[in-house]
CSV table of C-alpha atoms in Angstrom, one decimal:
chain,number,residue,atom,x,y,z
A,1,MET,CA,1.3,-8.7,12.1
A,2,ASN,CA,-1.3,-6.6,14.1
A,3,THR,CA,-3.4,-4.9,11.4
A,4,THR,CA,-5.9,-3.4,13.8
A,5,ALA,CA,-3.1,-1.3,15.2
A,6,TRP,CA,-2.4,0.3,11.7
A,7,SER,CA,-6.2,1.2,11.3
A,8,GLU,CA,-6.4,2.7,14.8
A,9,ARG,CA,-3.2,4.7,14.2
A,10,ALA,CA,-4.4,5.9,10.8
A,11,LEU,CA,-7.7,7.1,12.3
A,12,GLN,CA,-5.9,8.7,15.2
A,13,GLU,CA,-3.4,10.5,13.1
A,14,LEU,CA,-6.3,11.8,10.8
A,15,ARG,CA,-8.2,12.9,13.8
A,16,ALA,CA,-5.2,14.8,15.3
A,17,GLY,CA,-4.9,16.4,11.8
A,18,GLY,CA,-8.4,17.8,12.0
A,19,TYR,CA,-10.1,15.3,9.7
A,20,ARG,CA,-13.5,14.2,10.4
A,21,ARG,CA,-14.3,10.5,10.9
A,22,GLY,CA,-16.4,10.0,7.7
A,23,ALA,CA,-17.9,6.9,6.6
A,24,ALA,CA,-16.0,6.6,3.3
A,25,ARG,CA,-12.7,7.2,5.3
A,26,ILE,CA,-13.4,4.4,7.9
A,27,ARG,CA,-14.4,1.9,5.1
A,28,VAL,CA,-11.3,2.7,3.0
A,29,ILE,CA,-9.1,2.4,6.0
A,30,ASP,CA,-10.8,-0.9,7.2
A,31,PHE,CA,-10.4,-2.3,3.7
A,32,LEU,CA,-6.7,-1.3,3.5
A,33,ASP,CA,-6.2,-2.8,7.0
A,34,ARG,CA,-7.3,-6.3,5.7
A,35,GLN,CA,-4.9,-6.3,2.6
A,36,ASP,CA,-1.7,-8.1,2.5
A,37,CYS,CA,-0.5,-6.2,-0.5
A,38,CYS,CA,-1.2,-3.2,-2.8
A,39,VAL,CA,-4.6,-2.5,-4.2
A,40,GLY,CA,-5.9,0.2,-6.7
A,41,ALA,CA,-8.5,2.7,-5.9
A,42,GLN,CA,-10.9,1.3,-8.4
A,43,GLU,CA,-10.4,-2.2,-6.9
A,44,ILE,CA,-11.2,-0.6,-3.4
A,45,HIS,CA,-14.4,1.0,-4.7
A,46,SER,CA,-15.5,-2.1,-6.6
A,47,GLU,CA,-15.1,-4.3,-3.7
A,48,LEU,CA,-16.6,-1.9,-1.2
A,49,ARG,CA,-19.6,-1.6,-3.4
A,50,SER,CA,-20.0,-5.3,-4.0
A,51,ARG,CA,-20.3,-5.7,-0.2
A,52,GLY,CA,-23.1,-3.1,-0.2
A,53,GLU,CA,-21.0,-0.4,1.4
A,54,PRO,CA,-21.9,2.7,-0.6
A,55,VAL,CA,-18.7,4.9,-1.2
A,56,GLY,CA,-18.1,7.0,-4.1
A,57,LEU,CA,-14.9,6.6,-6.3
A,58,ALA,CA,-14.0,10.3,-5.7
A,59,SER,CA,-14.2,9.7,-2.0
A,60,VAL,CA,-11.9,6.7,-2.3
A,61,TYR,CA,-9.3,8.8,-4.1
A,62,ARG,CA,-9.6,11.6,-1.6
A,63,VAL,CA,-9.0,9.3,1.4
A,64,LEU,CA,-6.2,7.7,-0.3
A,65,ASP,CA,-4.6,11.1,-1.2
A,66,VAL,CA,-4.8,12.1,2.6
A,67,LEU,CA,-3.5,8.8,3.8
A,68,ALA,CA,-0.5,9.2,1.3
A,69,GLU,CA,0.1,12.7,2.5
A,70,LYS,CA,0.3,11.5,6.0
A,71,ARG,CA,2.6,8.6,4.9
A,72,LEU,CA,0.1,6.1,6.2
A,73,VAL,CA,-0.1,4.4,2.8
A,74,GLN,CA,2.6,4.1,0.1
A,75,ARG,CA,1.7,4.8,-3.6
A,76,LEU,CA,3.1,2.2,-5.9
A,77,ASP,CA,3.5,2.2,-9.7
A,78,LEU,CA,4.0,-1.2,-11.0
A,79,GLY,CA,4.3,-0.1,-14.6
A,80,ASP,CA,0.9,-0.9,-15.8
A,81,GLY,CA,-0.7,2.6,-15.4
A,82,VAL,CA,-2.6,1.8,-12.3
A,83,THR,CA,-1.5,3.5,-9.0
A,84,ARG,CA,-1.9,1.1,-6.1
A,85,PHE,CA,-1.7,1.7,-2.4
A,86,GLU,CA,-0.7,-0.3,0.5
A,87,ALA,CA,-0.8,0.5,4.1
A,88,VAL,CA,2.6,1.5,5.8
A,89,ARG,CA,2.4,-0.7,8.8
A,90,HIS,CA,6.2,-0.6,10.0
A,91,PRO,CA,8.1,1.9,7.8
A,92,GLU,CA,11.3,0.1,8.4
A,93,GLU,CA,9.9,-3.2,7.2
A,94,HIS,CA,8.7,-3.3,3.6
A,95,HIS,CA,8.4,-5.8,0.7
A,96,HIS,CA,8.6,-5.7,-3.0
A,97,HIS,CA,6.5,-7.0,-5.8
A,98,ILE,CA,6.4,-9.6,-8.5
A,99,VAL,CA,4.0,-9.0,-11.3
A,100,CYS,CA,2.7,-11.5,-14.0
A,101,ASP,CA,2.7,-9.6,-17.3
A,102,ASP,CA,0.0,-12.1,-18.6
A,103,CYS,CA,-2.6,-12.3,-15.9
A,104,GLY,CA,-1.8,-9.3,-13.7
A,105,LYS,CA,-1.3,-11.3,-10.6
A,106,ILE,CA,0.8,-9.4,-8.0
A,107,GLU,CA,2.7,-11.1,-5.2
A,108,PRO,CA,4.8,-9.5,-2.5
A,109,PHE,CA,8.2,-10.8,-1.6
A,110,ALA,CA,11.1,-9.8,0.9
A,111,ASP,CA,14.7,-10.6,0.6
A,112,GLN,CA,17.2,-9.7,3.2
A,113,ARG,CA,20.2,-10.2,0.8
A,114,LEU,CA,18.6,-7.8,-1.7
A,115,GLU,CA,18.1,-5.2,1.2
A,116,LEU,CA,21.9,-5.7,2.1
A,117,ALA,CA,22.9,-5.3,-1.5
A,118,LEU,CA,20.9,-2.2,-1.8
A,119,ARG,CA,22.6,-0.7,1.4
A,120,ASP,CA,25.9,-1.4,-0.2
A,121,VAL,CA,24.8,0.6,-3.3
A,122,GLU,CA,23.7,3.6,-1.0
A,123,GLU,CA,27.2,3.4,0.7
A,124,ASN,CA,29.2,3.2,-2.5
A,125,SER,CA,27.1,5.8,-4.5
A,126,GLY,CA,27.3,8.5,-1.7
A,127,PHE,CA,23.5,9.1,-2.0
A,128,ALA,CA,21.3,9.1,1.1
A,129,VAL,CA,18.5,6.9,-0.2
A,130,ALA,CA,15.2,7.6,1.3
A,131,GLY,CA,13.3,4.7,-0.2
A,132,HIS,CA,13.2,2.2,-2.9
A,133,ASP,CA,10.7,-0.1,-4.8
A,134,ILE,CA,11.7,-3.1,-6.7
A,135,VAL,CA,9.1,-4.6,-9.3
A,136,LEU,CA,10.0,-7.9,-10.9
A,137,ARG,CA,8.0,-8.8,-13.9
A,138,GLY,CA,7.5,-12.2,-15.8
A,139,ALA,CA,5.1,-15.0,-15.9
A,140,CYS,CA,3.5,-16.7,-12.9
A,141,GLY,CA,3.4,-20.4,-12.5
A,142,ALA,CA,-0.2,-20.6,-13.9
A,143,CYS,CA,0.7,-18.5,-17.1
A,144,ARG,CA,4.1,-20.0,-17.6
């Protein structure tokens, strides 16, 4: 996976859309570029501040909103009241999430058989499915 390509593409698309190359925007994009899975705005803000990178929470939200509008990040609701975001590196490739209800741990998973089953549902339903998110809930190995 070439994460550098995502951050460069994100910055280029924003520049082409007339957005300035602000410090907060660069910091948030660089942070998202290093993530393997979804993160919340508060988590991004806290992590950047703990690294000594000054950025306001409102700025983080503004950057995430623009990235979502441009379809560079995906918004995810895992059912706990926290909206999370994850870089859209390859729109045709995606993963789903398993969430521990006890400790909150989130892990990504991909399953080609599940994707095939979902395509069958689309064909049999007559719907043109634009996207889907699967969230499995339970207890992780440590909490079990």
